[in-house]
Short mmCIF file of C-alpha atoms in Angstrom, two decimals:
data_model
loop_
_atom_site.label_atom_id
_atom_site.label_comp_id
_atom_site.label_asym_id
_atom_site.label_seq_id
_atom_site.Cartn_x
_atom_site.Cartn_y
_atom_site.Cartn_z
CA ILE A 1 -82.37 -9.27 55.12
CA TYR A 2 -84.35 -11.83 57.09
CA ARG A 3 -84.39 -9.58 60.16
CA ILE A 4 -85.81 -6.65 58.06
CA GLU A 5 -88.35 -8.93 56.51
CA TYR A 6 -89.49 -9.97 60.03
CA PHE A 7 -89.92 -6.47 61.27
CA ASP A 8 -91.09 -4.74 58.19
CA ASN A 9 -92.13 -6.99 55.34
CA THR A 10 -93.12 -3.97 53.11
CA PHE A 11 -89.63 -2.45 53.45
CA TYR A 12 -88.06 -5.77 52.38
CA PHE A 13 -90.12 -6.07 49.23
CA ASP A 14 -89.35 -2.37 48.38
CA LEU A 15 -85.67 -3.10 48.83
CA LYS A 16 -85.82 -6.26 46.71
CA LYS A 17 -87.68 -4.29 43.93
CA GLU A 18 -85.07 -1.58 43.98
CA VAL A 19 -82.25 -4.18 43.70
CA GLY A 20 -84.07 -5.76 40.74
CA LYS A 21 -84.42 -2.37 39.09
CA ARG A 22 -80.66 -1.64 39.46
CA ARG A 23 -79.70 -5.00 38.16
CA LYS A 24 -81.94 -4.47 35.15
CA SER A 25 -80.44 -1.05 34.58
CA GLU A 26 -76.92 -2.46 34.79
CA ALA A 27 -77.84 -5.18 32.27
CA GLN A 28 -79.34 -2.57 29.79
CA LEU A 29 -76.19 -0.38 30.26
CA LYS A 30 -74.01 -3.37 29.27
CA VAL A 31 -76.10 -4.02 26.27
CA SER A 32 -76.02 -0.33 25.27
CA LEU A 33 -72.23 -0.16 25.60
CA ALA A 34 -71.86 -3.38 23.60
CA LYS A 35 -74.00 -1.89 20.79
CA GLU A 36 -72.10 1.41 20.95
CA ARG A 37 -68.79 -0.58 20.55
CA GLU A 38 -70.21 -2.50 17.59
CA LEU A 39 -71.43 0.83 16.04
CA ASN A 40 -68.07 2.44 16.45
CA GLU A 41 -66.35 -0.65 14.88
CA LEU A 42 -68.81 -0.55 11.97
CA LYS A 43 -68.11 3.08 11.38
CA SER A 44 -64.45 2.54 11.43
CA ARG A 45 -64.78 -0.38 9.03
CA ILE A 46 -66.95 1.75 6.71
CA VAL A 47 -64.53 4.64 6.64
CA ASN A 48 -61.58 2.35 5.96
CA ILE A 49 -63.31 0.37 3.23
CA ILE A 50 -65.03 3.36 1.50
CA SER A 51 -61.84 5.59 1.62
CA HIS A 52 -59.71 2.81 0.18
CA GLU A 53 -62.26 1.84 -2.54
CA ILE A 54 -62.79 5.51 -3.50
CA LYS A 55 -59.20 6.54 -3.29
CA THR A 56 -57.90 3.72 -5.46
CA PRO A 57 -60.03 4.55 -8.62
CA LEU A 58 -59.49 8.32 -8.12
CA THR A 59 -55.73 7.82 -7.98
CA SER A 60 -56.04 5.67 -11.14
CA ILE A 61 -57.97 8.37 -12.88
CA LYS A 62 -55.53 11.08 -11.93
CA SER A 63 -52.58 8.98 -13.09
CA SER A 64 -54.23 8.07 -16.38
CA ALA A 65 -55.10 11.63 -17.06
CA GLU A 66 -51.62 12.78 -16.51
CA LEU A 67 -50.21 10.15 -18.78
CA ILE A 68 -52.68 11.05 -21.54
CA ASP A 69 -51.37 14.62 -21.39
CA ILE A 70 -47.78 13.31 -21.72
CA HIS A 71 -48.75 11.09 -24.68
CA ILE A 72 -50.58 14.00 -26.38
CA GLU A 73 -47.49 16.27 -26.01
CA ASN A 74 -45.27 13.44 -27.35
CA GLN A 75 -47.72 12.68 -30.12
CA SER A 76 -47.86 9.04 -29.04
CA PRO A 77 -49.77 6.43 -31.09
CA PRO A 78 -53.54 6.51 -30.41
CA ALA A 79 -53.39 3.00 -28.98
CA GLN A 80 -51.31 4.20 -25.96
CA ILE A 81 -53.92 6.93 -25.25
CA ASN A 82 -56.80 4.57 -25.64
CA LYS A 83 -55.29 2.27 -23.01
CA HIS A 84 -55.45 5.03 -20.38
CA ILE A 85 -58.93 6.12 -21.48
CA LYS A 86 -60.16 2.54 -20.86
CA SER A 87 -58.42 2.69 -17.46
CA ILE A 88 -60.40 5.86 -16.58
CA ASP A 89 -63.61 4.33 -17.84
CA LYS A 90 -63.08 1.28 -15.62
CA SER A 91 -62.35 3.48 -12.57
CA VAL A 92 -65.43 5.59 -13.19
CA ASN A 93 -67.58 2.42 -13.41
CA ALA A 94 -66.16 1.24 -10.16
CA LEU A 95 -67.02 4.58 -8.40
CA THR A 96 -70.40 4.53 -9.93
CA THR A 97 -71.12 0.97 -8.59
CA ILE A 98 -70.09 2.03 -5.13
CA ILE A 99 -72.48 5.04 -5.21
CA ASN A 100 -75.38 3.09 -6.74
CA GLU A 101 -75.01 0.23 -4.13
CA THR A 102 -74.88 2.70 -1.25
CA LEU A 103 -77.98 4.57 -2.56
CA LEU A 104 -79.86 1.28 -3.12
CA ILE A 105 -79.06 -0.15 0.36
CA GLY A 106 -80.16 3.21 1.76
CA LYS A 107 -83.52 3.11 0.00
CA ILE A 108 -84.14 -0.44 1.11
CA GLU A 109 -83.20 0.26 4.69
CA SER A 110 -85.37 3.33 4.92
CA GLY A 111 -88.38 1.55 3.29
CA ALA A 112 -88.40 4.01 0.37
CA LEU A 113 -87.99 1.24 -2.24
CA GLN A 114 -91.20 -0.34 -3.29
CA PRO A 115 -91.01 -3.35 -5.57
CA GLU A 116 -92.57 -2.74 -8.97
CA MET A 117 -93.76 -6.07 -10.15
CA GLU A 118 -94.16 -6.61 -13.86
CA PRO A 119 -93.71 -9.42 -16.36
CA ALA A 120 -90.10 -9.93 -17.55
CA HIS A 121 -88.83 -12.16 -20.30
CA LEU A 122 -86.74 -14.36 -17.95
CA ARG A 123 -84.38 -15.91 -20.41
CA GLU A 124 -83.63 -12.55 -22.22
CA LEU A 125 -82.96 -10.91 -18.81
CA ILE A 126 -80.64 -13.67 -17.73
CA LYS A 127 -78.83 -13.47 -21.14
CA GLU A 128 -78.29 -9.73 -20.80
CA ILE A 129 -76.86 -10.11 -17.29
CA ILE A 130 -74.58 -12.91 -18.25
CA GLU A 131 -73.28 -11.02 -21.27
CA THR A 132 -72.48 -8.02 -19.11
CA ILE A 133 -70.56 -10.14 -16.58
CA GLU A 134 -68.68 -12.01 -19.34
CA SER A 135 -67.58 -8.74 -20.93
CA GLY A 136 -66.24 -7.43 -17.55
CA ILE A 137 -65.24 -9.26 -14.39
CA GLY A 138 -66.10 -12.73 -15.76
CA LYS A 139 -64.18 -12.41 -19.01
CA ASN A 140 -61.72 -15.13 -17.88
CA HIS A 141 -64.57 -17.52 -16.85
CA SER A 142 -66.94 -19.93 -18.70
CA ILE A 143 -70.44 -19.40 -17.40
CA LEU A 144 -72.36 -22.62 -17.78
CA ILE A 145 -76.09 -22.08 -17.56
CA GLU A 146 -78.83 -24.63 -17.37
CA ILE A 147 -82.51 -23.65 -17.51
CA GLY A 148 -85.09 -26.28 -16.96
CA GLU A 149 -87.86 -26.76 -19.46
CA GLU A 150 -90.50 -25.97 -16.82
CA VAL A 151 -89.12 -22.54 -16.19
CA PRO A 152 -91.59 -20.07 -17.60
CA THR A 153 -90.86 -17.61 -20.34
CA LEU A 154 -92.39 -14.65 -18.50
CA PHE A 155 -91.65 -14.17 -14.81
CA LYS A 156 -93.32 -11.39 -12.78
CA THR A 157 -90.78 -9.65 -10.73
CA ASP A 158 -89.09 -6.26 -10.05
CA LYS A 159 -86.44 -6.12 -12.81
CA ARG A 160 -84.16 -3.75 -10.78
CA LEU A 161 -84.09 -6.08 -7.74
CA PHE A 162 -83.83 -9.28 -9.79
CA THR A 163 -80.88 -7.74 -11.78
CA GLN A 164 -79.17 -6.66 -8.51
CA ILE A 165 -79.58 -10.22 -7.10
CA PHE A 166 -78.39 -12.11 -10.10
CA THR A 167 -75.69 -9.66 -11.10
CA ASN A 168 -74.15 -9.53 -7.60
CA LEU A 169 -74.16 -13.28 -7.09
CA LEU A 170 -72.72 -13.98 -10.59
CA SER A 171 -70.03 -11.16 -10.38
CA ASN A 172 -69.02 -12.45 -6.91
CA ALA A 173 -68.70 -15.97 -8.13
CA ALA A 174 -66.32 -14.77 -10.84
CA LYS A 175 -64.50 -12.23 -8.56
CA TYR A 176 -63.82 -14.76 -5.75
CA SER A 177 -62.80 -17.67 -8.03
CA PRO A 178 -59.83 -16.03 -9.87
CA ASP A 179 -58.10 -19.36 -10.45
CA ALA A 180 -61.27 -21.44 -11.38
CA GLU A 181 -62.36 -21.30 -14.93
CA VAL A 182 -66.02 -22.29 -14.60
CA VAL A 183 -69.19 -20.72 -12.87
CA GLU A 184 -72.32 -22.73 -12.98
CA VAL A 185 -75.85 -21.36 -13.00
CA ASN A 186 -79.01 -23.54 -12.70
CA PHE A 187 -82.71 -22.46 -13.02
CA ASN A 188 -85.61 -24.70 -12.24
CA VAL A 189 -89.25 -24.43 -10.88
CA ASP A 190 -90.60 -26.36 -7.89
CA GLY A 191 -94.23 -25.83 -7.01
CA GLU A 192 -94.83 -22.02 -6.64
CA PHE A 193 -91.21 -21.08 -6.55
CA LEU A 194 -88.55 -20.21 -9.11
CA HIS A 195 -85.21 -21.50 -7.80
CA PHE A 196 -81.74 -20.64 -9.09
CA SER A 197 -78.35 -21.46 -7.90
CA VAL A 198 -74.88 -19.81 -8.60
CA ILE A 199 -71.93 -22.20 -8.09
CA ASP A 200 -68.29 -21.29 -8.12
CA TYR A 201 -65.18 -23.36 -7.19
CA GLY A 202 -63.09 -20.46 -5.86
CA LEU A 203 -61.87 -19.20 -2.51
CA GLY A 204 -64.90 -20.19 -0.47
CA ILE A 205 -66.00 -18.42 2.70
CA PRO A 206 -64.12 -19.14 6.02
CA GLU A 207 -66.37 -20.63 8.61
CA LYS A 208 -65.67 -17.79 11.08
CA ASP A 209 -66.95 -15.24 8.49
CA GLN A 210 -70.21 -17.04 7.40
CA LYS A 211 -72.41 -15.69 10.26
CA TYR A 212 -71.53 -12.07 9.18
CA LEU A 213 -71.82 -12.78 5.48
CA PHE A 214 -74.88 -10.56 4.82
CA GLU A 215 -73.87 -7.68 7.06
CA MET A 216 -73.23 -4.36 5.39
CA PHE A 217 -69.49 -3.59 4.86
CA HIS A 218 -68.36 -6.95 6.10
CA ARG A 219 -65.77 -8.68 3.87
CA ALA A 220 -64.46 -12.20 4.47
CA SER A 221 -61.00 -12.43 5.89
CA ASN A 222 -59.62 -14.22 2.80
CA THR A 223 -60.56 -11.40 0.43
CA ASN A 224 -58.34 -8.59 1.54
CA ASP A 225 -56.50 -8.54 -1.85
CA ILE A 226 -59.69 -8.35 -3.81
CA GLU A 227 -61.52 -5.04 -4.40
CA GLY A 228 -64.95 -4.55 -2.88
CA VAL A 229 -66.84 -2.62 -0.23
CA GLY A 230 -68.93 -5.49 1.31
CA LEU A 231 -72.31 -4.36 0.08
CA GLY A 232 -73.10 -6.80 -2.60
CA LEU A 233 -74.39 -9.72 -0.49
CA ALA A 234 -76.29 -7.34 1.93
CA ILE A 235 -78.02 -5.95 -1.26
CA VAL A 236 -78.81 -9.48 -2.46
CA LYS A 237 -80.22 -10.53 0.90
CA LYS A 238 -82.46 -7.44 1.26
CA SER A 239 -83.54 -7.60 -2.34
CA ILE A 240 -84.70 -11.10 -1.99
CA GLU A 241 -86.54 -10.32 1.17
CA GLU A 242 -88.30 -7.40 -0.65
CA LEU A 243 -89.47 -9.98 -3.19
CA ASN A 244 -90.66 -12.41 -0.40
CA GLY A 245 -88.03 -14.96 -1.46
CA ASN A 246 -85.44 -16.92 0.34
CA LEU A 247 -81.63 -17.23 0.29
CA GLU A 248 -79.34 -20.02 1.33
CA PHE A 249 -75.69 -20.94 0.84
CA THR A 250 -73.09 -23.56 1.36
CA SER A 251 -69.40 -22.91 1.27
CA SER A 252 -66.04 -24.39 2.21
CA GLU A 253 -62.84 -22.52 2.17
CA ASN A 254 -60.73 -23.17 -0.97
CA GLN A 255 -63.58 -25.32 -2.31
CA GLY A 256 -66.05 -22.82 -3.49
CA THR A 257 -69.50 -21.51 -2.75
CA THR A 258 -73.09 -22.12 -3.81
CA PHE A 259 -75.84 -19.59 -3.33
CA MET A 260 -79.42 -20.85 -3.70
CA VAL A 261 -82.29 -18.33 -4.30
CA SER A 262 -86.04 -19.07 -4.22
CA LEU A 263 -88.50 -16.46 -5.55
CA PRO A 264 -92.27 -16.91 -5.58
CA LEU A 265 -93.93 -17.32 -8.89
CA LEU A 266 -96.78 -14.69 -9.06
#
């Protein structure tokens, strides 16, 4: 190289430039291959999760429908038939949730969802959401709620997004703390922000999973036996961003998790 530089300095610099271009191309190729591997892994994970979460309720619906036919033929008591009707209803709700969450995340990702800010009666909205959770996945939990006196009666927000945020955090708290009886919720105001936290004393999030927590279709390694597609927290994160808010969390495995949300008071 030094001899080439001595005889033809221009050629040396052209050669050096070409080497630099090739190295840059190799680096870009490695990045592209890594992204392609990640995308393929994501696709595989999506297919596995979605197929399982859809197949399970569909199988339950089919089984319940067949059992209803048998009970009708045998003129079984209404209570036995109603049990299977409730099972079908539960499975349909599970499928509806998967579809709605997938559609919502698609709208947010594409920029098609524009927040519609309007005054909401905060305490009534909170009460409705808690009653829904308590009648479903949180029926075995006591939801303890504390709302500071400084929290306003009316809060300007997008009701759909706020409902998604609070519902997902609260249902996750119940779902992932099957052996804990209490879920705590605290609301307060600090300056120009409404803060609320959702605290559970359940499974917690393994440290190795925490950096992937808000990625779509990612599920913590200690939740394999619990139903879910891994969209809830991605929706929470993106909904909070749409409202110009902030989300933080702390968690220890087998100790529980606390999610802290801050939303601007408009």
